[in-house]
Amino acid sequence: GAVVSQHPSWVICKSGTSVKIECRSLDFQATTMFWYRQFPKQSLMLMATSNEGSKATYEQGVEKDKFLINHASLTLSTLTVTSAHPEDSSFYICSARSQASSYEQYFGPGTRLTVT
Amino acid sequence: AQSVSQHNHHVILSEAASLELGCNYSYGGTVNLFWYVQYPGQHLQLLLKYFSGDPLVKGIKGFEAEFIKSKFSFNLRKPSVQWSDTAEYFCAVNGGLGNTPLVFGKGTRLSVIA
């Protein structure tokens, strides 16, 4: 089946620093990737949608200058949390949609970010 | 805009009890419907999906769901739950063409007790 990986699986950083999270589709080409955020015991909230080679489309209320998304290739998307603050601590999950199966999204294992 | 409602926040069942988790969606066109499960400390796994055809969909681990178009519902069922079914369950929907991102419900936490 289609596999999506994320790196790192967890990261702790100091307030004010930036953190980059990678999302890779391992065995398929992902024309579209999605970034979600999940707070403890809550649902997944869509942050942004990115298509390979294009600028990401951010959901209302998500700061594009704070959460930088790059989708440079059909197998890699990155989310950079800039100038992180404790309120950015969360579980970030990426998802990818393949060219072959446009209906289905495949999810990565998530990255837990803790900002101290 | 699409939205998904899951009525039950937390369900507690004894082993062997039957399960039904409610899911209603709001969307103006054709939809694709999904149920995902998230076991404690693990990532999302797809349980089942509906795109078209038979409205009764069978998934993994004995789960099934029924799409009732007139009720905008896609309830998840299992005849007999096990302790290992303890997890968070999410209903999700996207537009029929599949070119919109999945929108998730708030999730239902299922606790199965022995």
XYZ file of N, CA and C in Angstrom:
690
model
N 0.821 -1.198 0.000
C 0.000 0.000 0.000
C 0.857 1.251 0.000
N 0.228 2.382 -0.177
C 0.939 3.643 -0.228
C 1.432 4.027 1.161
N 2.698 4.408 1.235
C 3.305 4.720 2.520
C 3.781 6.164 2.534
N 3.452 6.831 3.624
C 3.893 8.211 3.835
C 4.718 8.249 5.108
N 5.883 8.849 5.023
C 6.730 8.955 6.214
C 6.887 10.415 6.612
N 7.159 10.603 7.888
C 7.426 11.944 8.409
C 8.690 11.900 9.237
N 9.420 13.003 9.191
C 10.639 13.103 9.986
C 10.813 14.532 10.464
N 11.082 14.741 11.740
C 11.234 13.718 12.769
C 9.884 13.268 13.306
N 9.882 12.249 14.117
C 8.631 11.787 14.722
C 8.285 12.641 15.935
N 9.315 13.194 16.558
C 9.056 14.142 17.629
C 10.232 15.101 17.728
N 9.944 16.307 18.158
C 10.984 17.312 18.270
C 10.629 18.280 19.383
N 11.662 18.640 20.118
C 11.528 19.646 21.168
C 12.423 20.816 20.784
N 11.866 22.001 20.803
C 12.680 23.164 20.457
C 12.385 24.306 21.410
N 13.272 25.264 21.417
C 13.118 26.424 22.288
C 12.287 27.486 21.587
N 11.592 28.243 22.390
C 10.767 29.318 21.864
C 11.619 30.276 21.038
N 11.115 30.645 19.862
C 11.838 31.574 19.002
C 12.635 30.919 17.897
N 12.837 29.630 18.007
C 13.584 28.909 16.964
C 12.623 28.370 15.912
N 13.185 27.891 14.817
C 12.375 27.336 13.720
C 12.590 25.842 13.618
N 11.572 25.153 13.203
C 11.613 23.692 13.098
C 11.083 23.281 11.735
N 11.790 22.359 11.089
C 11.346 21.863 9.787
C 10.910 20.405 9.916
N 9.746 20.111 9.366
C 9.206 18.752 9.367
C 9.095 18.287 7.922
N 9.599 17.081 7.667
C 9.558 16.536 6.309
C 8.468 15.491 6.164
N 7.865 15.472 5.015
C 6.842 14.484 4.682
C 7.199 13.884 3.329
N 7.331 12.574 3.299
C 7.703 11.915 2.047
C 6.716 10.818 1.678
N 6.381 10.749 0.405
C 5.633 9.601 -0.105
C 6.678 8.611 -0.604
N 6.675 7.412 -0.023
C 7.787 6.484 -0.252
C 7.633 5.656 -1.525
N 6.434 5.318 -1.887
C 6.273 4.408 -3.014
C 5.258 4.895 -4.032
N 4.994 6.187 -4.019
C 4.097 6.744 -5.020
C 4.405 8.231 -5.180
N 3.910 8.777 -6.263
C 4.099 10.199 -6.510
C 2.865 10.953 -6.036
N 3.110 11.924 -5.187
C 2.016 12.668 -4.570
C 1.844 14.015 -5.261
N 0.791 14.134 -6.024
C 0.544 15.411 -6.686
C 0.105 16.471 -5.685
N -0.558 16.016 -4.638
C -1.058 16.953 -3.635
C -0.715 16.434 -2.242
N -0.264 17.342 -1.418
C -0.008 16.985 -0.017
C -0.766 17.946 0.886
N -1.149 17.445 2.021
C -1.933 18.213 2.974
C -1.231 18.194 4.328
N -1.353 19.284 5.040
C -0.823 19.350 6.398
C -1.976 19.604 7.364
N -2.045 18.743 8.379
C -3.062 18.851 9.412
C -2.388 19.073 10.759
N -3.179 19.600 11.664
C -2.717 19.792 13.032
C -3.741 19.138 13.952
N -3.238 18.438 14.947
C -4.131 17.749 15.874
C -3.735 18.089 17.300
N -4.626 18.744 18.013
C -4.407 19.012 19.430
C -4.810 17.775 20.235
N -4.295 17.652 21.441
C -4.605 16.461 22.249
C -6.097 16.205 22.359
N -6.465 14.987 22.085
C -7.841 14.526 22.210
C -8.803 15.309 21.295
N -8.293 15.867 20.241
C -9.149 16.595 19.300
C -8.968 16.051 17.891
N -9.736 16.614 16.991
C -9.715 16.122 15.629
C -8.582 16.753 14.820
N -8.465 16.323 13.582
C -7.459 16.880 12.689
C -8.033 18.131 12.024
N -7.270 19.197 12.111
C -7.668 20.437 11.466
C -6.745 20.701 10.282
N -7.324 20.877 9.110
C -6.533 21.123 7.923
C -5.854 22.485 8.034
N -4.551 22.493 7.790
C -3.806 23.747 7.806
C -3.630 24.292 6.384
N -3.210 23.404 5.484
C -2.909 23.875 4.131
C -2.866 22.707 3.165
N -3.033 23.061 1.905
C -2.950 22.112 0.804
C -1.848 22.574 -0.127
N -0.996 21.658 -0.534
C 0.060 22.069 -1.464
C 0.119 21.136 -2.661
N 0.260 21.718 -3.812
C 0.458 20.970 -5.046
C 1.906 21.147 -5.482
N 2.480 20.103 -6.005
C 3.872 20.116 -6.393
C 4.170 21.280 -7.320
N 5.155 22.073 -6.935
C 5.585 23.181 -7.759
C 4.761 24.448 -7.624
N 3.742 24.411 -6.782
C 2.887 25.593 -6.605
C 2.928 26.075 -5.161
N 2.446 27.281 -4.974
C 2.343 27.801 -3.600
C 1.222 27.077 -2.876
N 1.406 26.918 -1.582
C 0.394 26.238 -0.784
C -0.831 27.127 -0.593
N -1.963 26.477 -0.449
C -3.207 27.174 -0.131
C -3.508 26.954 1.338
N -3.565 28.037 2.089
C -3.743 27.937 3.529
C -5.210 28.095 3.910
N -5.600 27.390 4.950
C -6.945 27.526 5.483
C -7.052 28.837 6.263
N -8.273 29.279 6.375
C -8.524 30.533 7.100
C -8.007 30.433 8.525
N -7.295 31.444 8.931
C -6.782 31.479 10.297
C -5.388 30.898 10.458
N -4.851 30.302 9.422
C -3.497 29.742 9.489
C -2.524 30.768 8.910
N -1.513 31.115 9.712
C -0.572 32.156 9.274
C 0.439 31.581 8.290
N 0.393 32.033 7.063
C 1.287 31.488 6.047
C 2.748 31.860 6.293
N 2.970 32.985 6.964
C 4.352 33.382 7.237
C 4.943 32.616 8.412
N 4.082 32.019 9.192
C 4.548 31.263 10.342
C 4.746 29.788 9.974
N 3.847 29.279 9.186
C 3.893 27.881 8.776
C 4.220 27.831 7.283
N 5.530 27.725 7.012
C 5.992 27.738 5.625
C 5.942 26.330 5.042
N 5.272 26.205 3.933
C 5.139 24.903 3.294
C 5.785 24.945 1.920
N 6.594 23.924 1.671
C 7.264 23.787 0.392
C 7.008 22.389 -0.157
N 6.605 22.323 -1.402
C 6.323 21.028 -2.037
C 7.159 20.980 -3.302
N 8.449 20.724 -3.099
C 9.412 20.890 -4.183
C 9.418 19.746 -5.177
N 8.965 18.584 -4.746
C 8.971 17.438 -5.646
C 7.719 16.604 -5.422
N 7.533 15.610 -6.251
C 6.346 14.764 -6.144
C 6.418 13.782 -4.980
N 7.520 13.787 -4.252
C 7.637 12.870 -3.119
C 8.000 13.566 -1.820
N 8.121 14.869 -1.832
C 8.574 15.563 -0.621
C 7.848 16.883 -0.427
N 7.341 17.058 0.780
C 6.810 18.348 1.204
C 7.392 18.648 2.580
N 7.656 19.915 2.851
C 8.170 20.297 4.155
C 7.300 21.383 4.770
N 7.189 21.292 6.092
C 6.501 22.311 6.879
C 7.526 22.894 7.840
N 7.730 24.190 7.759
C 8.645 24.858 8.668
C 7.838 25.762 9.592
N 7.945 25.495 10.883
C 7.308 26.347 11.876
C 8.348 27.389 12.274
N 8.103 28.622 11.896
C 9.083 29.676 12.147
C 8.796 30.378 13.465
N 9.856 30.769 14.141
C 9.735 31.473 15.418
C 8.677 30.799 16.299
N 8.952 29.551 16.587
C 7.954 28.753 17.308
C 7.700 29.284 18.717
N 6.460 29.142 19.150
C 6.053 29.517 20.505
C 5.367 28.326 21.150
N 5.247 28.332 22.456
C 4.620 27.187 23.135
C 3.230 26.832 22.585
N 2.485 27.830 22.144
C 1.148 27.530 21.616
C 1.187 26.792 20.278
N 2.378 26.713 19.671
C 2.520 25.927 18.427
C 2.732 24.442 18.730
N 2.917 24.126 19.996
C 3.084 22.718 20.369
C 1.841 21.945 19.969
N 2.057 20.890 19.222
C 0.925 20.147 18.688
C 1.440 18.913 17.967
N 0.510 18.154 17.425
C 0.828 16.993 16.607
C 0.545 17.388 15.159
N 1.568 17.331 14.320
C 1.411 17.734 12.928
C 1.428 16.483 12.050
N 0.416 16.366 11.230
C 0.257 15.172 10.401
C 0.191 15.579 8.931
N 0.975 14.907 8.122
C 0.874 15.187 6.691
C 0.114 14.056 6.008
N -0.405 14.377 4.868
C -1.180 13.420 4.098
C -0.876 13.652 2.624
N -0.902 12.609 1.856
C -0.573 12.722 0.441
C -1.608 12.019 -0.410
N -1.844 12.591 -1.555
C -2.788 11.999 -2.506
C -2.015 11.674 -3.768
N -2.228 10.457 -4.275
C -1.449 10.040 -5.439
C -2.146 10.424 -6.729
N -1.380 10.383 -7.773
C -1.951 10.631 -9.100
C -2.911 9.513 -9.469
N -2.606 8.303 -9.000
C -3.392 7.136 -9.402
C -4.727 7.057 -8.690
N -4.767 7.499 -7.428
C -6.004 7.380 -6.662
C -6.380 8.741 -6.130
N -7.106 9.479 -6.914
C -7.338 10.881 -6.549
C -8.291 11.036 -5.377
N -9.033 9.956 -5.030
C -9.993 10.126 -3.948
C -9.379 9.952 -2.570
N -8.339 9.168 -2.513
C -7.869 8.717 -1.208
C -6.626 9.474 -0.770
N -6.575 9.775 0.509
C -5.411 10.388 1.112
C -4.722 9.380 2.011
N -3.409 9.365 1.950
C -2.615 8.480 2.791
C -1.906 9.336 3.829
N -1.946 8.866 5.071
C -1.469 9.688 6.167
C -0.114 9.234 6.683
N 0.683 10.221 7.065
C 1.935 9.939 7.731
C 1.701 9.666 9.207
N 2.736 9.238 9.916
C 2.600 8.890 11.333
C 2.531 10.087 12.256
N 2.804 11.279 11.725
C 2.722 12.468 12.550
C 4.047 12.858 13.186
N 4.149 14.124 13.534
C 5.312 14.668 14.237
C 4.818 15.450 15.444
N 5.312 15.051 16.606
C 4.911 15.775 17.818
C 5.921 16.885 18.084
N 5.453 18.104 18.069
C 6.301 19.272 18.321
C 6.007 19.817 19.713
N 7.059 19.968 20.491
C 6.938 20.598 21.803
C 7.857 21.810 21.826
N 7.293 22.963 22.090
C 8.070 24.194 22.153
C 8.170 24.625 23.613
N 9.387 24.758 24.095
C 9.568 25.097 25.515
C 9.904 26.574 25.705
N -19.604 24.930 2.493
C -18.416 24.236 2.989
C -18.806 22.889 3.587
N -17.897 21.960 3.464
C -18.167 20.642 4.013
C -18.019 20.660 5.527
N -18.805 19.853 6.196
C -18.621 19.657 7.624
C -19.052 18.245 7.974
N -18.510 17.761 9.068
C -18.804 16.406 9.529
C -19.131 16.461 11.007
N -20.209 15.822 11.391
C -20.615 15.767 12.789
C -20.558 14.337 13.292
N -19.885 14.151 14.384
C -19.893 12.861 15.063
C -20.564 13.092 16.402
N -21.643 12.364 16.621
C -22.529 12.706 17.732
C -21.985 12.298 19.085
N -21.256 11.215 19.098
C -20.794 10.670 20.369
C -19.354 11.082 20.610
N -19.125 11.704 21.752
C -17.759 12.104 22.077
C -16.977 10.921 22.643
N -17.639 10.186 23.535
C -16.976 9.063 24.183
C -18.003 7.956 24.380
N -17.674 6.780 23.896
C -18.541 5.621 24.033
C -17.801 4.550 24.826
N -18.485 4.004 25.801
C -17.899 2.940 26.623
C -18.756 1.691 26.446
N -18.127 0.613 26.036
C -18.845 -0.632 25.817
C -18.122 -1.791 26.478
N -18.885 -2.805 26.810
C -18.287 -4.047 27.282
C -17.923 -4.903 26.074
N -16.947 -5.752 26.271
C -16.563 -6.667 25.192
C -17.776 -7.466 24.739
N -17.850 -7.699 23.437
C -18.921 -8.449 22.774
C -20.168 -7.615 22.521
N -20.205 -6.391 23.036
C -21.353 -5.531 22.747
C -21.290 -5.066 21.299
N -22.446 -4.665 20.784
C -22.474 -4.142 19.416
C -22.192 -2.644 19.433
N -21.616 -2.184 18.344
C -21.179 -0.791 18.256
C -21.857 -0.107 17.077
N -22.305 1.108 17.309
C -22.694 1.970 16.209
C -22.271 3.391 16.535
N -21.445 3.961 15.697
C -20.985 5.342 15.864
C -21.604 6.188 14.766
N -22.203 7.284 15.170
C -22.901 8.134 14.219
C -21.989 9.107 13.505
N -22.314 9.364 12.243
C -21.595 10.360 11.450
C -22.576 10.978 10.474
N -22.693 12.282 10.529
C -23.498 13.004 9.549
C -22.628 14.051 8.867
N -22.876 14.287 7.615
C -22.062 15.248 6.896
C -22.952 16.291 6.246
N -22.317 17.395 5.933
C -23.008 18.455 5.224
C -22.189 18.787 3.996
N -22.797 18.544 2.841
C -22.102 18.844 1.592
C -23.120 18.871 0.471
N -22.949 19.769 -0.463
C -23.958 19.968 -1.488
C -23.923 19.023 -2.659
N -22.844 18.290 -2.829
C -22.751 17.429 -4.002
C -22.464 15.996 -3.627
N -21.949 15.262 -4.603
C -21.584 13.879 -4.297
C -20.352 13.867 -3.401
N -20.286 12.847 -2.581
C -19.218 12.799 -1.586
C -18.521 11.448 -1.570
N -17.321 11.475 -1.071
C -16.601 10.253 -0.718
C -16.514 10.252 0.804
N -16.744 9.107 1.412
C -16.825 9.026 2.871
C -15.836 8.007 3.405
N -15.270 8.318 4.541
C -14.208 7.495 5.106
C -14.395 7.368 6.618
N -13.945 6.267 7.145
C -13.761 6.110 8.587
C -12.298 5.732 8.829
N -11.685 6.476 9.738
C -10.316 6.197 10.146
C -10.308 5.832 11.625
N -9.306 5.063 12.018
C -9.108 4.729 13.424
C -7.703 5.155 13.839
N -7.602 5.632 15.052
C -6.303 6.027 15.601
C -6.146 5.334 16.945
N -5.329 4.293 16.979
C -5.061 3.603 18.234
C -4.126 4.462 19.083
N -4.171 4.293 20.390
C -3.353 5.142 21.269
C -1.894 5.168 20.846
N -1.386 6.358 20.624
C 0.010 6.523 20.266
C 0.361 6.165 18.842
N -0.633 5.869 18.037
C -0.355 5.474 16.662
C -0.976 6.446 15.668
N -0.657 6.236 14.393
C -1.175 7.153 13.391
C -2.493 6.654 12.823
N -3.092 7.476 12.026
C -4.382 7.160 11.438
C -4.299 5.951 10.510
N -5.313 5.098 10.631
C -5.425 3.968 9.707
C -6.812 3.982 9.090
N -6.878 3.689 7.821
C -8.155 3.656 7.131
C -8.902 2.372 7.480
N -10.139 2.531 7.950
C -10.994 1.377 8.249
C -11.803 0.966 7.024
N -12.409 1.945 6.400
C -13.227 1.677 5.226
C -13.529 2.979 4.506
N -14.040 2.831 3.288
C -14.326 4.013 2.477
C -15.505 3.725 1.551
N -16.207 4.793 1.210
C -17.306 4.698 0.256
C -17.085 5.740 -0.837
N -17.107 5.266 -2.073
C -17.025 6.187 -3.202
C -18.341 6.175 -3.982
N -18.824 4.967 -4.271
C -20.061 4.823 -5.032
C -20.482 3.356 -4.941
N -21.659 3.056 -5.480
C -22.104 1.668 -5.542
C -22.840 1.248 -4.286
N -22.618 0.020 -3.862
C -23.310 -0.552 -2.718
C -23.120 0.342 -1.506
N -24.210 0.830 -0.920
C -24.065 1.753 0.215
C -23.593 1.081 1.495
N -23.612 -0.229 1.540
C -23.104 -0.938 2.712
C -21.662 -1.354 2.414
N -20.775 -0.774 3.172
C -19.351 -0.955 2.905
C -18.731 -1.774 4.028
N -17.976 -2.767 3.654
C -17.279 -3.574 4.663
C -15.805 -3.187 4.678
N -15.280 -3.054 5.897
C -13.891 -2.672 6.027
C -13.083 -3.735 6.753
N -11.963 -3.288 7.288
C -11.087 -4.213 7.989
C -11.587 -4.439 9.404
N -11.112 -5.511 10.025
C -11.355 -5.804 11.432
C -12.830 -5.939 11.768
N -13.643 -6.341 10.814
C -15.053 -6.602 11.063
C -15.942 -5.383 11.088
N -15.417 -4.223 10.740
C -16.208 -3.006 10.716
C -16.970 -2.880 9.391
N -18.112 -2.218 9.455
C -18.871 -1.888 8.272
C -19.544 -0.534 8.475
N -19.943 0.074 7.389
C -20.634 1.360 7.471
C -21.678 1.414 6.370
N -22.738 2.133 6.655
C -23.821 2.253 5.687
C -24.039 3.707 5.314
N -23.992 3.973 4.031
C -24.236 5.315 3.511
C -25.732 5.446 3.258
N -26.369 6.380 3.964
C -27.791 6.660 3.740
C -27.869 8.086 3.226
N -28.044 8.195 1.929
C -27.975 9.506 1.279
C -29.047 10.449 1.792
N -30.245 9.915 2.008
C -31.360 10.762 2.431
C -31.152 11.335 3.824
N -30.330 10.684 4.603
C -30.050 11.152 5.966
C -28.677 11.794 6.078
N -27.958 11.870 4.982
C -26.589 12.413 4.996
C -25.774 11.732 6.092
N -25.926 10.427 6.182
C -25.246 9.721 7.267
C -24.339 8.618 6.738
N -23.376 8.266 7.566
C -22.415 7.197 7.244
C -21.972 6.599 8.575
N -22.884 5.873 9.194
C -22.627 5.333 10.532
C -21.739 4.097 10.478
N -20.879 3.989 11.443
C -19.951 2.861 11.554
C -20.522 1.825 12.507
N -20.395 0.555 12.142
C -20.951 -0.505 12.986
C -19.961 -1.661 13.109
N -20.111 -2.352 14.238
C -19.406 -3.610 14.424
C -20.267 -4.465 15.338
N -20.543 -5.711 14.970
C -21.488 -6.524 15.752
C -20.989 -6.863 17.155
N -19.676 -7.018 17.302
C -19.151 -7.471 18.583
C -17.752 -6.878 18.773
N -17.647 -5.931 19.684
C -16.357 -5.257 19.854
C -15.430 -6.056 20.761
N -14.149 -5.780 20.576
C -13.115 -6.407 21.404
C -12.343 -5.325 22.138
N -11.638 -5.722 23.162
C -10.840 -4.774 23.930
C -9.864 -4.022 23.018
N -9.374 -4.723 22.009
C -8.389 -4.124 21.105
C -8.993 -3.064 20.180
N -10.303 -2.921 20.205
C -10.948 -1.863 19.406
C -10.914 -0.509 20.110
N -10.421 -0.484 21.328
C -10.286 0.784 22.053
C -9.405 1.733 21.254
N -9.964 2.866 20.865
C -9.255 3.790 19.974
C -10.120 5.021 19.744
N -9.587 5.931 18.955
C -10.340 7.108 18.522
C -10.767 6.859 17.077
N -12.028 7.145 16.786
C -12.572 6.899 15.451
C -12.993 8.220 14.817
N -12.535 8.414 13.591
C -12.822 9.656 12.884
C -13.563 9.376 11.582
N -14.625 10.117 11.392
C -15.343 10.103 10.124
C -14.817 11.264 9.284
N -14.683 11.065 7.977
C -14.148 12.132 7.124
C -14.847 12.102 5.774
N -14.858 13.251 5.131
C -15.546 13.377 3.843
C -14.754 14.288 2.919
N -14.791 13.988 1.631
C -14.363 14.966 0.644
C -15.319 14.924 -0.542
N -15.178 15.900 -1.413
C -16.093 16.028 -2.536
C -15.962 14.868 -3.503
N -17.001 14.621 -4.261
C -17.067 13.450 -5.118
C -15.955 13.313 -6.128
N -15.403 14.424 -6.571
C -14.321 14.340 -7.546
C -13.011 13.976 -6.868
N -12.984 14.053 -5.562
C -11.788 13.699 -4.822
C -10.703 14.741 -4.865
N -11.015 15.915 -5.365
C -9.975 16.922 -5.503
C -10.004 17.951 -4.390
N -10.718 17.649 -3.333
C -10.694 18.524 -2.160
C -10.147 17.731 -0.987
N -9.549 18.423 -0.010
C -8.975 17.689 1.115
C -10.051 17.082 1.996
N -9.655 16.066 2.728
C -10.558 15.440 3.670
C -10.881 16.396 4.809
N -12.133 16.418 5.160
C -12.581 17.164 6.330
C -12.996 16.138 7.371
N -12.516 16.322 8.574
C -12.731 15.329 9.629
C -13.780 15.772 10.628
N -14.477 14.807 11.175
C -15.298 15.051 12.336
C -14.427 15.156 13.573
N -15.039 15.480 14.704
C -14.283 15.692 15.942
C -13.771 14.398 16.553
N -14.281 13.287 16.077
C -13.814 12.008 16.577
C -14.679 11.476 17.705
N -14.693 10.163 17.833
C -15.382 9.487 18.944
C -14.387 8.557 19.598
N -14.239 8.740 20.894
C -13.342 7.846 21.617
C -14.130 6.621 22.070
N -13.658 5.451 21.699
C -14.286 4.193 22.099
C -13.420 3.526 23.146
N -14.027 3.232 24.272
C -13.345 2.465 25.317
C -14.095 1.151 25.487
N -13.391 0.051 25.298
C -13.993 -1.263 25.461
C -13.436 -1.871 26.739
N -14.343 -2.233 27.629
C -13.914 -2.791 28.907
C -14.222 -4.282 28.964
N -13.394 -4.983 29.679
C -13.539 -6.440 29.763
C -14.733 -6.821 30.637
